[in-house]
Amino acid sequence: MNAPLPKAPINWVAVFALVFLPIVAIIAIPLYAYHHDFSLAAWISMFVLLGVSSLGITAGYHRLWAHRAYEATLPLKIILMIMGTFAVQNSILFWASGHRTHHRHVDDVDKDPYSINNGFWYAHLGWMLRDYPAAEPNYKNAPDLLNDKLVMFQHKYYVPLVILVHVGILLPIGWAVGDIWGVLLLGGLMRLILSHHVTFFINSLCHMWGKRPYTDENTARDNFWLAIATWGEGYHNYHHIFQYDYRNGVKWWQYDPTKWLIWSCSKLGLAKNLRRIPSFNIKKAELAMKFKYAEQDLAVYGHNVNDDISSVKQRLAQEYEAFTHTLNDWAKLKEQEIQAKKSAVAEKIHQMDDKLKVEFQLVEQRLTHHRETLNILMRNLKKNPVSQ
Ligand SMILES: [Zn+2]
Ligand SMILES: [Zn+2]
């Protein structure tokens, strides 16, 4: 059981935005639909504007400002700032600073502003409804943002900007399609509630459901379904180990519209210096976890295993030894590179990187094969337990 959370004063602005507005929506939207019906354009506005505000958070607030995963030109920054303001999740400075604290103290019940260890509702919504000390803004971790004129402008004029952005986006659309109330209710109110919960899922469900292929040192999970709902942020296990990568779905086939948007912006000359973690480091983390999982599965059976399982166990151990050996060789070369900075070493590293790519592929293939054998053997063992 978690210790009860300290009582903190209620944050009435947050209660208005996150509790009162959804109640209004539940009453007003069906009533309006019953009496007037919504136009198709109003429905479309809801989906399009959901993308606009959500991507403002994922590509702007999160990957650009909180993590500096790429650089953006001023026009792109202004567009992302407007899109993010439209999502009504407090200022960039407040959001990004809190998010950096989340990464630094992930899962800590006292220091992580939205620690999942305080429960689903706390991580999803509760942390904002009261002024908890963990969620208090601490801008010490954001000197870069304190020096950013655009960020500080948005922070200073946040509330007028929120109103301006809503009037400037919703009214022209509503007027153009001839359904102002429809666009206000669906493109405005309903879209805002959906976009809020899409982001909140990243703090709650993405720390609960899914796999941990890169690290099990925190609760963050990779989940394809959540990636669909969250514009690519569902690959949260990868993100927590390699937070500076502009990609969350790091594999080319993983669904990450935010990564595609940033990449497209770079092709248009609006973004540059997209940061990518070297594939070697990614593969290393992934393989180390695969070994760890195989080990954990084997540990469950202790000595209560048959000869076939013992031999797979032995092969896995040999495989792991070879793997750490290769990693050590590579680390030594890297060390030499740092010390000597000689071109000969750089050339050697280059050759080794190529060799490692092939070797890692082979290790992974053999590991998959061992896993399959192990799974079959374990299934058999469950059916016919070995008597001691
Ligand atoms: Zn997280
Ligand atoms: Zn992050």
Coordinates of C-alpha atoms and ligand atoms in Angstrom, one line a residue:
M1 CA 0.0 0.0 0.0
N2 CA 1.2 3.5 -0.8
A3 CA 1.4 6.0 2.0
P4 CA -1.6 8.4 1.9
L5 CA -0.9 11.6 -0.1
P6 CA -0.4 14.8 2.0
K7 CA -3.5 17.1 2.0
A8 CA -2.7 20.0 -0.3
P9 CA -4.9 23.0 -1.2
I10 CA -7.3 22.5 -4.1
N11 CA -6.2 24.2 -7.4
W12 CA -9.5 25.7 -8.5
V13 CA -8.3 26.7 -12.0
A14 CA -7.4 23.1 -12.7
V15 CA -10.7 21.9 -11.2
F16 CA -12.5 24.2 -13.5
A17 CA -10.6 23.1 -16.6
L18 CA -10.4 19.4 -15.8
V19 CA -13.6 18.6 -13.9
F20 CA -16.1 21.4 -14.5
L21 CA -15.6 21.6 -18.3
P22 CA -16.1 17.8 -18.8
I23 CA -19.3 18.0 -16.8
V24 CA -20.5 20.9 -19.0
A25 CA -19.6 18.8 -22.1
I26 CA -21.5 15.7 -20.9
I27 CA -24.7 17.8 -20.5
A28 CA -24.3 20.4 -23.3
I29 CA -23.2 18.1 -26.2
P30 CA -26.0 15.5 -26.1
L31 CA -28.6 18.3 -25.5
Y32 CA -27.3 20.3 -28.5
A33 CA -27.2 17.2 -30.7
Y34 CA -30.8 16.4 -29.7
H35 CA -32.1 19.8 -30.6
H36 CA -29.9 20.9 -33.5
D37 CA -27.7 18.0 -34.6
F38 CA -24.0 18.6 -35.4
S39 CA -22.8 19.3 -39.0
L40 CA -20.2 17.0 -40.5
A41 CA -17.8 19.9 -40.6
A42 CA -18.1 20.2 -36.8
W43 CA -17.1 16.6 -36.4
I44 CA -14.2 17.0 -38.8
S45 CA -13.1 20.1 -36.9
M46 CA -12.9 18.0 -33.8
F47 CA -10.6 15.4 -35.3
V48 CA -8.4 17.9 -37.1
L49 CA -8.0 20.2 -34.1
L50 CA -7.3 17.2 -31.8
G51 CA -4.3 16.6 -34.0
V52 CA -3.3 20.2 -34.0
S53 CA -3.4 20.6 -30.2
S54 CA -1.9 17.1 -29.5
L55 CA 1.0 17.5 -31.9
G56 CA 1.7 21.0 -30.4
I57 CA 2.3 19.1 -27.1
T58 CA 4.2 16.1 -28.4
A59 CA 6.4 17.8 -31.0
G60 CA 6.6 21.2 -29.3
Y61 CA 6.2 21.1 -25.5
H62 CA 7.7 17.6 -25.1
R63 CA 10.3 16.8 -27.7
L64 CA 11.4 20.3 -28.6
W65 CA 11.3 22.3 -25.3
A66 CA 11.4 19.7 -22.6
H67 CA 14.0 17.4 -24.2
R68 CA 15.7 19.6 -26.9
A69 CA 15.6 16.5 -29.2
Y70 CA 16.0 18.8 -32.2
E71 CA 16.3 22.5 -33.1
A72 CA 13.5 24.5 -34.7
T73 CA 13.5 27.7 -36.7
L74 CA 11.5 30.7 -35.2
P75 CA 8.5 30.2 -37.5
L76 CA 8.2 26.6 -36.5
K77 CA 8.6 27.5 -32.8
I78 CA 5.8 30.1 -33.1
I79 CA 3.5 27.6 -34.8
L80 CA 4.2 24.9 -32.2
M81 CA 3.8 27.5 -29.4
I82 CA 0.3 28.4 -30.8
M83 CA -0.7 24.7 -31.2
G84 CA 0.5 23.9 -27.7
T85 CA -1.3 26.9 -26.2
F86 CA -4.5 25.6 -27.9
A87 CA -4.1 22.4 -25.9
V88 CA -4.4 24.3 -22.6
Q89 CA -1.8 22.4 -20.5
N90 CA -0.2 25.4 -18.8
S91 CA 2.8 27.3 -20.2
I92 CA 5.8 25.7 -21.9
L93 CA 8.0 26.7 -19.0
F94 CA 5.8 25.1 -16.4
W95 CA 5.2 21.9 -18.5
A96 CA 8.7 21.3 -19.6
S97 CA 10.3 22.0 -16.2
G98 CA 7.8 19.6 -14.5
H99 CA 8.5 17.0 -17.2
R100 CA 12.3 17.2 -16.7
T101 CA 11.6 16.5 -13.0
H102 CA 9.5 13.5 -14.0
H103 CA 12.4 12.0 -16.0
R104 CA 15.0 12.8 -13.3
H105 CA 12.9 11.3 -10.4
V106 CA 10.7 8.9 -12.3
D107 CA 8.5 6.7 -10.0
D108 CA 9.7 8.5 -6.8
V109 CA 6.5 9.1 -4.8
D110 CA 7.7 12.4 -3.4
K111 CA 9.7 13.9 -6.2
D112 CA 8.2 12.7 -9.5
P113 CA 5.3 15.2 -10.1
Y114 CA 3.1 12.5 -11.6
S115 CA 4.5 9.3 -10.1
I116 CA 2.5 6.2 -11.0
N117 CA 3.4 4.8 -7.6
N118 CA 0.9 7.2 -6.2
G119 CA -1.8 5.4 -8.2
F120 CA -3.5 5.6 -11.6
W121 CA -5.7 8.6 -10.8
Y122 CA -3.0 10.6 -9.2
A123 CA -0.7 10.1 -12.3
H124 CA -3.5 10.7 -14.7
L125 CA -5.3 13.7 -13.2
G126 CA -5.1 14.0 -9.5
W127 CA -1.6 15.6 -9.3
M128 CA -3.0 18.7 -11.0
L129 CA -6.1 19.1 -8.9
R130 CA -4.3 20.0 -5.7
D131 CA -1.1 22.0 -5.3
Y132 CA 1.1 19.1 -4.3
P133 CA 4.7 20.1 -3.4
A134 CA 6.1 17.6 -6.1
A135 CA 4.3 19.5 -8.8
E136 CA 5.4 22.9 -7.6
P137 CA 7.3 24.6 -10.5
N138 CA 11.0 24.5 -10.1
Y139 CA 12.5 26.3 -13.0
K140 CA 16.1 25.6 -11.8
N141 CA 16.2 22.7 -14.3
A142 CA 15.2 25.0 -17.2
P143 CA 17.8 27.8 -17.5
D144 CA 17.6 27.4 -21.3
L145 CA 13.9 28.1 -21.3
L146 CA 14.2 31.0 -18.9
N147 CA 16.4 32.6 -21.5
D148 CA 14.1 31.8 -24.4
K149 CA 12.2 35.0 -25.4
L150 CA 9.3 33.1 -27.0
V151 CA 8.9 30.7 -24.1
M152 CA 8.9 33.6 -21.6
F153 CA 6.5 35.6 -23.7
Q154 CA 4.0 32.7 -23.7
H155 CA 4.5 32.2 -19.9
K156 CA 3.9 35.9 -19.2
Y157 CA 0.8 36.3 -21.3
Y158 CA -0.5 32.7 -21.0
V159 CA -4.2 33.3 -20.2
P160 CA -4.8 36.0 -22.8
L161 CA -3.0 33.8 -25.3
V162 CA -5.2 30.9 -24.5
I163 CA -8.3 33.0 -25.1
L164 CA -6.8 34.6 -28.3
V165 CA -5.8 31.3 -29.8
H166 CA -9.3 29.8 -29.2
V167 CA -11.1 32.8 -30.6
G168 CA -8.6 33.0 -33.6
I169 CA -9.0 29.3 -34.5
L170 CA -12.5 28.3 -33.6
L171 CA -14.6 31.4 -34.7
P172 CA -13.2 31.6 -38.3
I173 CA -13.7 27.8 -38.8
G174 CA -17.2 28.0 -37.3
W175 CA -18.1 31.0 -39.4
A176 CA -16.6 29.4 -42.6
V177 CA -18.6 26.2 -42.2
G178 CA -21.7 27.9 -41.0
D179 CA -21.9 26.0 -37.7
I180 CA -20.3 28.2 -35.0
W181 CA -22.0 26.4 -32.0
G182 CA -21.2 23.0 -33.5
V183 CA -17.5 23.9 -33.9
L184 CA -17.3 25.5 -30.5
L185 CA -18.8 22.4 -28.8
L186 CA -17.0 19.7 -30.8
G187 CA -13.8 21.4 -32.2
G188 CA -13.5 23.4 -29.0
L189 CA -14.8 21.7 -25.9
M190 CA -14.9 18.0 -26.8
R191 CA -11.5 18.3 -28.6
L192 CA -10.0 19.9 -25.5
I193 CA -11.1 17.1 -23.2
L194 CA -9.9 14.4 -25.6
S195 CA -6.6 16.1 -26.1
H196 CA -6.1 16.5 -22.3
H197 CA -6.7 12.8 -21.7
V198 CA -4.5 11.7 -24.6
T199 CA -1.6 13.5 -22.9
F200 CA -2.6 12.2 -19.4
F201 CA -2.5 8.6 -20.7
I202 CA 1.2 9.1 -21.2
N203 CA 1.7 9.7 -17.5
S204 CA -0.7 7.0 -16.3
L205 CA -1.3 4.1 -18.7
C206 CA 2.2 4.4 -20.4
H207 CA 3.6 3.6 -17.0
M208 CA 1.3 0.6 -16.4
W209 CA 0.5 -1.3 -19.6
G210 CA 2.9 -2.7 -22.1
K211 CA 6.4 -4.2 -22.5
R212 CA 9.8 -3.1 -21.3
P213 CA 12.2 -4.0 -24.1
Y214 CA 14.9 -1.5 -23.2
T215 CA 15.0 -1.1 -19.5
D216 CA 13.2 -2.4 -16.4
E217 CA 14.7 0.2 -14.1
N218 CA 11.5 2.3 -14.2
T219 CA 7.8 1.7 -14.8
A220 CA 7.7 3.2 -18.4
R221 CA 6.2 0.8 -21.0
D222 CA 6.1 0.5 -24.8
N223 CA 2.6 0.0 -26.0
F224 CA 1.5 0.1 -29.7
W225 CA -2.2 0.8 -28.9
L226 CA -1.2 3.7 -26.7
A227 CA 1.1 5.0 -29.4
I228 CA -1.9 5.2 -31.7
A229 CA -3.8 7.2 -29.1
T230 CA -0.9 9.5 -28.1
W231 CA 0.6 10.4 -31.5
G232 CA 3.6 8.2 -31.1
E233 CA 4.4 8.8 -27.4
G234 CA 3.3 5.3 -26.4
Y235 CA 6.8 3.9 -26.9
H236 CA 7.5 5.3 -23.5
N237 CA 10.0 2.6 -22.3
Y238 CA 12.3 3.6 -25.1
H239 CA 11.7 7.3 -24.3
H240 CA 12.6 6.9 -20.7
I241 CA 16.0 5.3 -21.4
F242 CA 16.9 7.5 -24.4
Q243 CA 14.9 10.8 -23.7
Y244 CA 17.0 12.9 -26.1
D245 CA 16.1 10.9 -29.2
Y246 CA 13.6 12.9 -31.4
R247 CA 12.0 9.5 -32.0
N248 CA 9.9 7.6 -29.4
G249 CA 9.0 4.8 -31.8
V250 CA 12.6 4.3 -32.8
K251 CA 12.1 1.5 -35.3
W252 CA 11.2 2.7 -38.8
W253 CA 8.0 0.8 -38.8
Q254 CA 6.8 2.0 -35.4
Y255 CA 3.7 4.3 -35.4
D256 CA 5.1 7.7 -34.4
P257 CA 3.4 10.6 -36.2
T258 CA 5.3 13.1 -34.1
K259 CA 8.6 11.7 -35.4
W260 CA 7.3 11.9 -38.9
L261 CA 6.2 15.5 -38.4
I262 CA 9.6 16.5 -37.0
W263 CA 11.4 14.6 -39.8
S264 CA 9.2 16.3 -42.4
C265 CA 9.9 19.7 -40.9
S266 CA 13.6 19.0 -41.2
K267 CA 13.2 18.2 -44.9
L268 CA 11.4 21.5 -45.3
G269 CA 14.2 23.4 -43.6
L270 CA 12.2 24.2 -40.5
A271 CA 14.0 21.9 -38.1
K272 CA 17.6 20.7 -37.8
N273 CA 20.0 18.7 -35.7
L274 CA 17.5 15.9 -35.0
R275 CA 19.1 13.8 -32.3
R276 CA 19.3 10.1 -32.7
I277 CA 20.8 7.6 -30.2
P278 CA 23.4 5.4 -32.0
S279 CA 21.9 2.1 -33.0
F280 CA 24.6 0.3 -31.2
N281 CA 23.5 1.7 -27.8
I282 CA 19.8 0.9 -28.6
K283 CA 20.6 -2.7 -29.6
K284 CA 22.9 -3.2 -26.6
A285 CA 20.0 -2.2 -24.2
E286 CA 17.6 -4.4 -26.1
L287 CA 19.8 -7.5 -26.1
A288 CA 20.8 -7.0 -22.4
M289 CA 17.1 -7.0 -21.5
K290 CA 16.5 -10.2 -23.6
F291 CA 19.2 -12.0 -21.7
K292 CA 17.7 -10.7 -18.4
Y293 CA 14.2 -11.9 -19.2
A294 CA 15.5 -15.4 -20.2
E295 CA 17.5 -15.5 -16.9
Q296 CA 14.4 -14.4 -14.9
D297 CA 12.3 -17.1 -16.5
L298 CA 14.9 -19.7 -15.8
A299 CA 15.3 -18.6 -12.2
V300 CA 11.6 -19.3 -11.5
Y301 CA 12.4 -23.0 -12.0
G302 CA 15.5 -22.9 -9.9
H303 CA 17.2 -26.3 -10.0
N304 CA 13.9 -28.0 -10.7
V305 CA 14.7 -28.3 -14.4
N306 CA 15.3 -31.2 -16.8
D307 CA 18.4 -31.9 -18.8
D308 CA 17.1 -30.1 -22.0
I309 CA 16.4 -26.9 -20.1
S310 CA 19.8 -27.1 -18.4
S311 CA 21.5 -27.3 -21.7
V312 CA 19.6 -24.2 -23.0
K313 CA 20.6 -22.5 -19.8
Q314 CA 24.2 -23.3 -20.4
R315 CA 24.1 -22.1 -24.0
L316 CA 22.4 -18.8 -22.9
A317 CA 25.2 -18.3 -20.3
Q318 CA 27.9 -18.8 -22.9
E319 CA 26.1 -16.5 -25.3
Y320 CA 25.9 -13.8 -22.6
E321 CA 29.5 -14.2 -21.8
A322 CA 30.5 -13.7 -25.4
F323 CA 28.1 -10.7 -25.6
T324 CA 29.7 -8.9 -22.6
H325 CA 33.1 -9.7 -23.9
T326 CA 32.3 -8.0 -27.2
L327 CA 30.8 -5.0 -25.3
N328 CA 34.0 -4.7 -23.2
D329 CA 36.2 -4.8 -26.3
W330 CA 34.0 -2.0 -27.8
A331 CA 34.1 0.0 -24.6
K332 CA 37.9 -0.2 -24.6
L333 CA 38.2 1.0 -28.1
K334 CA 35.8 3.9 -27.3
E335 CA 38.0 4.8 -24.3
Q336 CA 41.1 4.8 -26.6
E337 CA 39.2 7.0 -29.0
I338 CA 38.5 9.6 -26.3
Q339 CA 42.1 9.5 -25.1
A340 CA 43.9 9.4 -28.4
K341 CA 41.6 11.0 -30.8
K342 CA 43.7 9.3 -33.5
S343 CA 42.4 8.7 -36.9
A344 CA 43.6 5.1 -36.8
V345 CA 41.5 4.4 -33.8
A346 CA 38.5 6.1 -35.4
E347 CA 38.9 3.9 -38.4
K348 CA 39.1 0.8 -36.1
I349 CA 35.9 1.9 -34.3
H350 CA 34.2 2.4 -37.6
Q351 CA 35.1 -1.2 -38.7
M352 CA 34.0 -2.5 -35.4
D353 CA 30.7 -0.7 -35.5
D354 CA 30.0 -2.5 -38.8
K355 CA 31.1 -5.8 -37.4
L356 CA 29.0 -5.3 -34.3
K357 CA 25.9 -4.7 -36.4
V358 CA 26.3 -8.1 -38.0
E359 CA 27.2 -9.7 -34.7
F360 CA 24.3 -8.3 -32.8
Q361 CA 22.0 -9.5 -35.5
L362 CA 23.4 -13.0 -35.1
V363 CA 23.2 -12.9 -31.3
E364 CA 19.6 -11.8 -31.6
Q365 CA 18.8 -14.6 -34.0
R366 CA 20.4 -17.2 -31.7
L367 CA 18.6 -15.7 -28.7
T368 CA 15.2 -15.9 -30.4
H369 CA 16.0 -19.5 -31.2
H370 CA 17.0 -20.3 -27.6
R371 CA 13.9 -18.5 -26.3
E372 CA 11.6 -20.6 -28.6
T373 CA 13.3 -23.8 -27.4
L374 CA 13.0 -22.6 -23.8
N375 CA 9.4 -21.8 -24.1
I376 CA 8.5 -25.2 -25.5
L377 CA 10.6 -26.9 -22.8
M378 CA 8.9 -24.8 -20.1
R379 CA 5.5 -25.6 -21.4
N380 CA 6.3 -29.3 -21.2
L381 CA 7.7 -28.8 -17.7
K382 CA 4.5 -27.2 -16.6
K383 CA 2.5 -30.2 -17.9
N384 CA 4.9 -32.8 -16.5
P385 CA 6.7 -31.3 -13.5
V386 CA 10.1 -32.9 -12.7
S387 CA 9.9 -34.5 -9.3
Q388 CA 12.8 -33.7 -7.0
Ligands
ZN1 ZN 7.1 9.0 -18.2
ZN2 ZN 9.8 12.9 -21.9

